[in-house]
Coordinates of C-alpha atoms in Angstrom, one line a residue:
M1 CA -16.3 -31.1 -84.5
S2 CA -16.6 -27.3 -83.6
G3 CA -17.8 -26.6 -80.4
R4 CA -19.5 -23.2 -81.6
A5 CA -23.1 -23.0 -82.5
Q6 CA -24.4 -21.9 -86.0
L7 CA -27.2 -19.3 -86.3
M8 CA -28.7 -19.7 -89.7
W9 CA -29.6 -16.2 -90.9
D10 CA -30.3 -14.4 -94.0
E11 CA -32.1 -10.9 -93.8
A12 CA -34.1 -12.0 -96.8
V13 CA -36.0 -14.5 -94.6
T14 CA -38.1 -11.6 -93.5
G15 CA -39.6 -11.4 -96.9
Y16 CA -41.9 -14.4 -95.8
D17 CA -44.6 -12.0 -95.5
F18 CA -48.5 -12.9 -96.0
G19 CA -49.6 -9.2 -95.9
P20 CA -50.4 -6.5 -93.2
D21 CA -53.3 -8.0 -92.0
H22 CA -51.7 -11.7 -91.4
P23 CA -50.9 -12.7 -87.9
M24 CA -47.4 -14.3 -89.0
D25 CA -45.8 -10.9 -89.1
P26 CA -42.3 -11.0 -90.2
V27 CA -41.0 -8.4 -87.8
R28 CA -40.9 -11.0 -85.3
L29 CA -37.9 -12.5 -87.1
A30 CA -36.2 -9.0 -87.5
L31 CA -36.8 -8.2 -83.9
T32 CA -35.4 -11.5 -82.6
R33 CA -32.2 -11.1 -84.8
R34 CA -31.7 -7.7 -83.3
L35 CA -32.3 -8.9 -79.7
V36 CA -29.7 -11.5 -80.3
D37 CA -27.2 -8.6 -81.4
A38 CA -28.3 -6.6 -78.6
F39 CA -27.3 -9.4 -76.1
G40 CA -23.8 -9.7 -78.0
L41 CA -24.8 -13.2 -78.9
D42 CA -23.8 -12.9 -82.4
K43 CA -20.1 -12.9 -81.1
D44 CA -20.8 -16.5 -79.7
V45 CA -22.2 -18.1 -82.6
D46 CA -21.2 -18.6 -86.3
V47 CA -24.0 -16.6 -88.3
V48 CA -24.3 -18.5 -91.4
S49 CA -26.5 -17.9 -94.7
A50 CA -27.2 -21.3 -96.4
K51 CA -28.2 -21.4 -99.8
P52 CA -32.0 -21.7 -100.6
A53 CA -33.2 -25.5 -100.9
G54 CA -33.0 -26.5 -104.5
E55 CA -35.7 -28.5 -106.2
S56 CA -34.1 -31.8 -105.6
T57 CA -33.9 -31.0 -101.9
L58 CA -37.6 -30.0 -101.9
R59 CA -38.5 -33.2 -103.6
L60 CA -37.2 -35.2 -100.7
V61 CA -40.5 -34.1 -98.9
H62 CA -42.8 -32.2 -101.4
R63 CA -44.4 -33.5 -104.5
E64 CA -43.2 -32.0 -107.8
D65 CA -46.6 -31.0 -109.0
Y66 CA -47.2 -29.0 -105.5
I67 CA -43.6 -27.3 -105.9
E68 CA -44.7 -26.1 -109.4
A69 CA -48.0 -24.7 -108.0
V70 CA -46.0 -22.7 -105.6
K71 CA -43.7 -21.4 -108.3
A72 CA -46.6 -20.4 -110.3
A73 CA -48.3 -18.7 -107.4
S74 CA -44.9 -17.0 -106.8
A75 CA -44.7 -15.5 -110.1
D76 CA -48.4 -14.5 -110.4
P77 CA -50.2 -14.6 -107.1
E78 CA -53.6 -13.8 -108.7
A79 CA -53.0 -17.4 -110.4
A80 CA -52.6 -19.3 -106.9
D81 CA -54.4 -22.7 -107.2
T82 CA -56.3 -23.2 -103.9
A83 CA -56.4 -26.8 -104.4
Y84 CA -52.9 -26.8 -103.2
G85 CA -53.8 -24.6 -100.1
L86 CA -52.4 -21.4 -101.7
G87 CA -54.1 -18.3 -101.9
T88 CA -56.4 -18.9 -99.0
A89 CA -56.8 -16.7 -95.9
D90 CA -54.3 -18.9 -94.1
D91 CA -51.6 -18.9 -96.8
P92 CA -52.2 -16.1 -99.2
A93 CA -49.9 -16.1 -102.2
F94 CA -47.5 -13.4 -102.6
A95 CA -44.7 -12.4 -105.1
G96 CA -41.5 -14.4 -104.5
M97 CA -43.2 -16.8 -102.1
H98 CA -41.2 -19.8 -103.8
E99 CA -37.8 -18.1 -103.4
V100 CA -38.4 -17.2 -99.7
S101 CA -39.8 -20.2 -98.8
A102 CA -37.1 -22.2 -100.2
L103 CA -34.5 -19.9 -98.6
I104 CA -35.9 -20.6 -95.1
A105 CA -36.0 -24.4 -95.9
G106 CA -32.4 -24.1 -97.0
Q107 CA -31.4 -22.7 -93.6
S108 CA -32.8 -25.6 -91.9
V109 CA -31.2 -28.2 -94.4
G110 CA -27.9 -26.2 -94.0
A111 CA -28.2 -26.6 -90.4
A112 CA -28.7 -30.4 -90.7
E113 CA -25.7 -30.7 -93.0
A114 CA -23.4 -28.6 -90.4
V115 CA -24.5 -30.6 -87.5
W116 CA -24.3 -34.2 -89.1
R117 CA -20.8 -33.2 -90.7
G118 CA -19.4 -31.9 -87.3
E119 CA -19.2 -28.3 -88.6
A120 CA -21.3 -27.3 -85.7
L121 CA -22.7 -29.0 -82.6
H122 CA -25.6 -26.9 -82.5
A123 CA -27.5 -25.0 -85.1
V124 CA -30.6 -22.7 -84.7
N125 CA -33.1 -21.4 -87.5
F126 CA -35.6 -19.6 -85.8
A127 CA -37.3 -18.5 -89.1
G128 CA -38.0 -22.2 -89.7
G129 CA -40.2 -24.6 -87.9
L130 CA -43.1 -24.4 -90.5
H131 CA -44.2 -27.8 -89.5
H132 CA -47.8 -27.8 -91.2
A133 CA -46.7 -27.9 -94.9
M134 CA -47.8 -31.3 -96.3
P135 CA -46.1 -33.0 -99.3
G136 CA -48.7 -31.9 -101.5
G137 CA -50.0 -28.6 -100.1
A138 CA -49.5 -25.5 -98.0
S139 CA -51.2 -25.4 -94.6
G140 CA -51.4 -23.2 -91.5
F141 CA -49.0 -20.5 -92.7
C142 CA -46.6 -23.0 -94.0
I143 CA -45.5 -23.4 -97.7
Y144 CA -42.5 -25.6 -97.4
N145 CA -42.0 -27.9 -94.5
D146 CA -38.3 -27.1 -93.5
A147 CA -38.4 -29.2 -90.4
S148 CA -39.2 -32.3 -92.5
L149 CA -36.7 -31.3 -95.1
A150 CA -34.0 -31.1 -92.6
I151 CA -34.9 -34.7 -91.2
A152 CA -35.0 -36.0 -94.8
R153 CA -31.4 -34.6 -95.6
L154 CA -30.1 -36.3 -92.5
L155 CA -31.4 -39.5 -93.6
E156 CA -30.1 -39.0 -97.0
L157 CA -26.6 -38.3 -95.5
G158 CA -26.9 -41.6 -93.5
A159 CA -28.6 -41.0 -90.3
E160 CA -30.5 -44.0 -89.0
R161 CA -32.3 -42.5 -86.0
V162 CA -33.5 -38.8 -85.8
A163 CA -35.8 -37.7 -83.1
Y164 CA -38.1 -34.7 -83.5
V165 CA -39.6 -33.0 -80.6
D166 CA -42.3 -30.3 -81.3
V167 CA -43.6 -28.1 -78.5
D168 CA -45.5 -25.4 -80.7
V169 CA -49.1 -25.0 -79.5
H170 CA -50.3 -26.6 -82.7
H171 CA -49.8 -30.2 -83.6
G172 CA -46.8 -30.9 -85.7
D173 CA -48.9 -32.6 -88.4
G174 CA -46.8 -32.1 -91.4
V175 CA -43.6 -33.7 -90.1
Q176 CA -45.6 -36.6 -88.5
A177 CA -47.1 -37.1 -92.1
A178 CA -43.9 -37.2 -93.8
F179 CA -42.4 -39.8 -91.5
W180 CA -45.6 -41.7 -90.7
E181 CA -44.2 -44.8 -92.2
D182 CA -40.5 -44.4 -91.4
P183 CA -39.3 -46.1 -88.3
R184 CA -36.0 -44.3 -88.4
V185 CA -37.8 -41.1 -87.3
L186 CA -39.5 -40.6 -83.9
T187 CA -41.9 -37.8 -83.9
I188 CA -43.1 -36.2 -80.5
S189 CA -45.6 -33.5 -80.4
L190 CA -46.9 -31.7 -77.3
H191 CA -49.8 -29.5 -78.3
E192 CA -53.3 -28.1 -77.4
H193 CA -56.1 -30.8 -77.8
P194 CA -57.3 -31.0 -81.3
R195 CA -60.8 -30.7 -80.1
T196 CA -60.0 -26.8 -79.5
L197 CA -57.3 -26.1 -82.0
F198 CA -56.0 -26.3 -85.4
P199 CA -55.2 -28.6 -87.1
Q200 CA -57.6 -30.9 -85.3
T201 CA -54.9 -33.7 -85.4
G202 CA -52.5 -35.0 -82.9
W203 CA -54.6 -37.5 -81.1
P204 CA -52.9 -40.0 -78.8
E205 CA -53.9 -42.8 -81.1
E206 CA -51.9 -41.4 -83.9
T207 CA -48.9 -43.8 -83.5
G208 CA -47.5 -44.3 -86.9
A209 CA -48.3 -46.8 -89.6
Q210 CA -48.8 -50.2 -88.9
G211 CA -45.6 -52.4 -89.2
P212 CA -42.2 -51.3 -88.4
A213 CA -43.1 -47.6 -87.9
E214 CA -46.0 -48.3 -85.3
G215 CA -44.9 -46.4 -82.1
S216 CA -42.9 -43.9 -83.9
A217 CA -45.3 -41.1 -83.7
V218 CA -46.2 -39.6 -80.4
N219 CA -48.9 -37.1 -79.5
V220 CA -49.7 -35.4 -76.1
A221 CA -52.9 -33.6 -76.5
L222 CA -53.0 -31.0 -73.6
P223 CA -56.3 -29.6 -72.4
A224 CA -56.9 -25.9 -73.1
G225 CA -55.7 -23.7 -70.2
T226 CA -52.6 -25.9 -69.4
G227 CA -50.0 -23.6 -67.6
D228 CA -46.6 -24.0 -66.8
A229 CA -46.6 -26.7 -64.1
G230 CA -48.7 -29.0 -66.2
W231 CA -46.8 -28.3 -69.5
L232 CA -43.5 -29.0 -68.1
R233 CA -44.9 -32.1 -66.1
A234 CA -46.2 -33.5 -69.4
F235 CA -42.8 -32.9 -71.3
H236 CA -40.8 -34.6 -68.6
A237 CA -43.3 -37.3 -68.3
V238 CA -43.1 -38.2 -71.8
V239 CA -40.1 -37.0 -73.8
P240 CA -36.8 -37.9 -71.8
E241 CA -38.0 -41.7 -71.5
L242 CA -38.7 -41.9 -75.3
I243 CA -35.3 -40.1 -76.2
A244 CA -33.3 -42.4 -73.7
D245 CA -34.9 -45.4 -75.3
F246 CA -34.5 -44.3 -79.0
R247 CA -31.1 -42.8 -78.6
P248 CA -31.2 -40.5 -81.6
Q249 CA -28.1 -39.6 -83.6
V250 CA -29.4 -36.0 -84.0
L251 CA -32.3 -34.3 -82.1
V252 CA -34.4 -31.9 -83.9
T253 CA -36.6 -29.8 -81.9
Q254 CA -39.5 -27.1 -83.0
H255 CA -40.0 -24.2 -80.3
G256 CA -43.0 -22.4 -81.5
A257 CA -43.7 -19.6 -78.9
D258 CA -47.4 -19.7 -79.2
T259 CA -47.8 -21.7 -76.3
H260 CA -47.6 -18.4 -74.5
F261 CA -50.5 -17.0 -72.3
E262 CA -50.4 -13.8 -74.4
D263 CA -50.8 -15.6 -77.8
P264 CA -53.7 -14.3 -79.6
L265 CA -54.3 -17.5 -81.5
A266 CA -54.5 -20.5 -79.1
H267 CA -55.5 -21.2 -75.5
L268 CA -52.7 -22.4 -73.5
A269 CA -51.2 -20.4 -70.6
V270 CA -47.4 -21.1 -70.7
S271 CA -44.9 -18.4 -69.6
L272 CA -41.5 -17.5 -71.2
D273 CA -39.8 -19.1 -68.3
A274 CA -41.3 -22.4 -68.9
Q275 CA -40.5 -22.1 -72.6
R276 CA -36.9 -21.4 -71.7
A277 CA -37.1 -24.4 -69.2
V278 CA -37.9 -26.6 -72.1
Q279 CA -35.2 -25.0 -74.5
V280 CA -32.6 -26.1 -71.7
A281 CA -34.3 -29.5 -71.4
C282 CA -34.0 -30.1 -75.0
H283 CA -30.2 -29.0 -75.0
D284 CA -29.5 -31.4 -72.3
L285 CA -31.3 -34.3 -73.8
A286 CA -29.3 -33.8 -77.0
H287 CA -25.9 -34.0 -75.1
E288 CA -27.2 -36.9 -73.0
Y289 CA -28.5 -39.0 -75.8
A290 CA -27.2 -37.5 -79.2
E291 CA -23.6 -36.5 -78.7
G292 CA -24.8 -32.9 -78.4
K293 CA -26.2 -33.0 -82.0
W294 CA -29.1 -30.3 -81.8
I295 CA -31.0 -28.5 -84.4
A296 CA -33.4 -26.1 -82.9
L297 CA -36.1 -24.3 -85.1
G298 CA -38.7 -21.7 -84.5
G299 CA -42.3 -22.1 -85.5
G300 CA -45.5 -20.3 -84.5
G301 CA -45.8 -17.4 -82.2
Y302 CA -48.0 -14.4 -82.8
A303 CA -47.2 -12.1 -79.9
V304 CA -44.7 -10.6 -82.1
V305 CA -43.1 -8.1 -79.6
E306 CA -44.0 -9.4 -76.2
V307 CA -43.1 -12.9 -76.6
V308 CA -41.3 -14.0 -79.7
P309 CA -38.0 -12.2 -79.7
R310 CA -37.4 -12.9 -76.1
S311 CA -38.2 -16.8 -76.3
W312 CA -36.1 -17.1 -79.6
T313 CA -33.3 -15.2 -78.1
H314 CA -33.1 -17.5 -75.1
L315 CA -32.9 -20.4 -77.6
V316 CA -30.0 -18.9 -79.3
A317 CA -28.3 -18.0 -76.1
I318 CA -28.8 -21.8 -74.8
A319 CA -27.4 -23.1 -78.1
A320 CA -24.4 -20.7 -77.9
G321 CA -23.5 -21.9 -74.4
R322 CA -24.1 -18.5 -73.1
A323 CA -27.6 -18.5 -71.4
V324 CA -29.2 -15.3 -70.8
E325 CA -30.5 -15.1 -67.2
P326 CA -34.3 -14.7 -67.0
T327 CA -33.8 -11.6 -65.0
A328 CA -31.6 -10.0 -67.4
V329 CA -32.6 -6.5 -68.2
I330 CA -33.2 -5.8 -71.9
P331 CA -31.0 -3.2 -73.6
E332 CA -32.5 -0.1 -74.1
S333 CA -31.4 0.3 -77.6
W334 CA -33.6 -2.7 -78.5
R335 CA -36.5 -1.3 -76.7
Q336 CA -36.2 2.0 -78.6
E337 CA -36.1 -0.1 -82.0
V338 CA -39.3 -2.0 -81.2
F339 CA -41.1 1.4 -80.4
A340 CA -39.8 2.7 -83.7
R341 CA -40.7 -0.2 -85.8
T342 CA -44.2 -1.1 -84.0
R343 CA -45.1 1.8 -81.7
Q344 CA -45.5 -0.9 -79.0
L345 CA -43.9 -0.6 -75.8
A346 CA -41.4 -3.5 -75.4
P347 CA -40.7 -5.6 -72.3
A348 CA -38.1 -4.8 -69.9
R349 CA -36.6 -8.2 -68.8
M350 CA -36.2 -11.5 -70.3
T351 CA -38.7 -13.2 -67.9
D352 CA -42.4 -13.2 -67.1
G353 CA -41.4 -13.3 -63.4
R354 CA -42.1 -17.1 -63.1
W355 CA -38.3 -18.2 -62.8
P356 CA -37.7 -20.8 -61.5
V357 CA -40.6 -22.9 -62.9
A358 CA -41.8 -25.4 -60.5
Y359 CA -43.7 -28.7 -61.5
A360 CA -44.5 -32.0 -60.1
D361 CA -42.4 -35.0 -61.5
W362 CA -44.5 -37.8 -62.9
E363 CA -42.6 -40.5 -60.7
S364 CA -44.0 -38.9 -57.6
G365 CA -47.5 -40.0 -58.7
Y366 CA -50.4 -39.1 -60.8
D367 CA -54.2 -38.3 -60.3
P368 CA -56.4 -40.2 -62.9
A369 CA -59.1 -37.6 -62.3
D370 CA -56.8 -34.7 -63.7
R371 CA -57.2 -33.7 -67.2
L372 CA -53.5 -32.8 -67.8
D373 CA -52.6 -36.4 -66.2
Q374 CA -55.2 -37.9 -68.5
A375 CA -53.5 -36.5 -71.3
V376 CA -50.2 -38.0 -70.3
I377 CA -51.6 -41.2 -69.5
A378 CA -53.2 -41.4 -73.0
A379 CA -50.2 -40.7 -74.7
R380 CA -48.0 -43.1 -72.7
K381 CA -50.7 -46.0 -73.0
A382 CA -50.8 -45.5 -76.9
V383 CA -47.1 -45.5 -77.6
F384 CA -44.9 -46.7 -74.5
P385 CA -46.1 -50.5 -74.8
L386 CA -45.3 -50.4 -78.6
R387 CA -41.9 -49.3 -77.8
G388 CA -41.4 -51.9 -75.3
L389 CA -41.8 -49.5 -72.3
L390 CA -43.9 -49.4 -69.3
A391 CA -46.8 -47.2 -69.6

């Protein structure tokens, strides 16, 4: 097995562009790639462009009629069928939509193949993590669900246990739906409570289909306003114990940067430093329980200059085995490029000034009157007994 990580990248993924007024600005991808280069991380990874996902691959998750609807909208955006979630405010149709969505999906599928076959220990596709797309429809800025397709490809290749951990601010509903009835896949999502945020799913009571898959879906619904200490406390109170019990052969993680306190579309108050801490924790869990096999994806994130490039550059660096220190100064060349592209001032360091981030460990006790602890208790009570664990 190669000890080097793969960075899945094709410049054409920046064509995933819903238009100038849409919050998912593809400049976030381009700026992340340039910041990776500015730190010299491209020399510590194998930069690989995988082929687009073909129709047989897309059909591992998506219905054929939906794929045809995407292709039709891609050829003629004016003819987009809103019954499939296409041509809506969230998912406007655009020319070439099918091709670029399939390309992004192909990067995640390629990452899965490389890790499973031992060609890379870790693989990162920060253009991926489009976790809302459903088998039969677009949703929440997501056309094809690359995370689900990567997992489905792992199962096709023979994997018997795949764990998916989603720390985007929004519930990973599309991935949960794709594997709702499949006990081979454990999905864990930490997200803002569905009462206050799209897609209004991800309640702790959503635990998987009755039968063998019951207990294979885990949802930690965090109260709006949750900050670093609570976010990390919830993650460590739920995720490691479940991963240790499940012992996945591969760990797939989704690192939406929209938990950040500057993100305009949500209401958590997490810092870049806490995001980095969870990235490190996911890397360590992969090594402890999955022989290091780790596929890391991007996701949401709409503070496209201030937050996303720094967060995902940390992710690439951790996967590459050359973590960037939070106090590191950002190269001036990148800051100048940011201003030239966006007319925004770029951050000066790779930290929000909160490193190291402290939190109270769950084993030290909990407060049943505390809203964050209530969220953790609800998740543990809903799932842990189903898996033979103490709630």
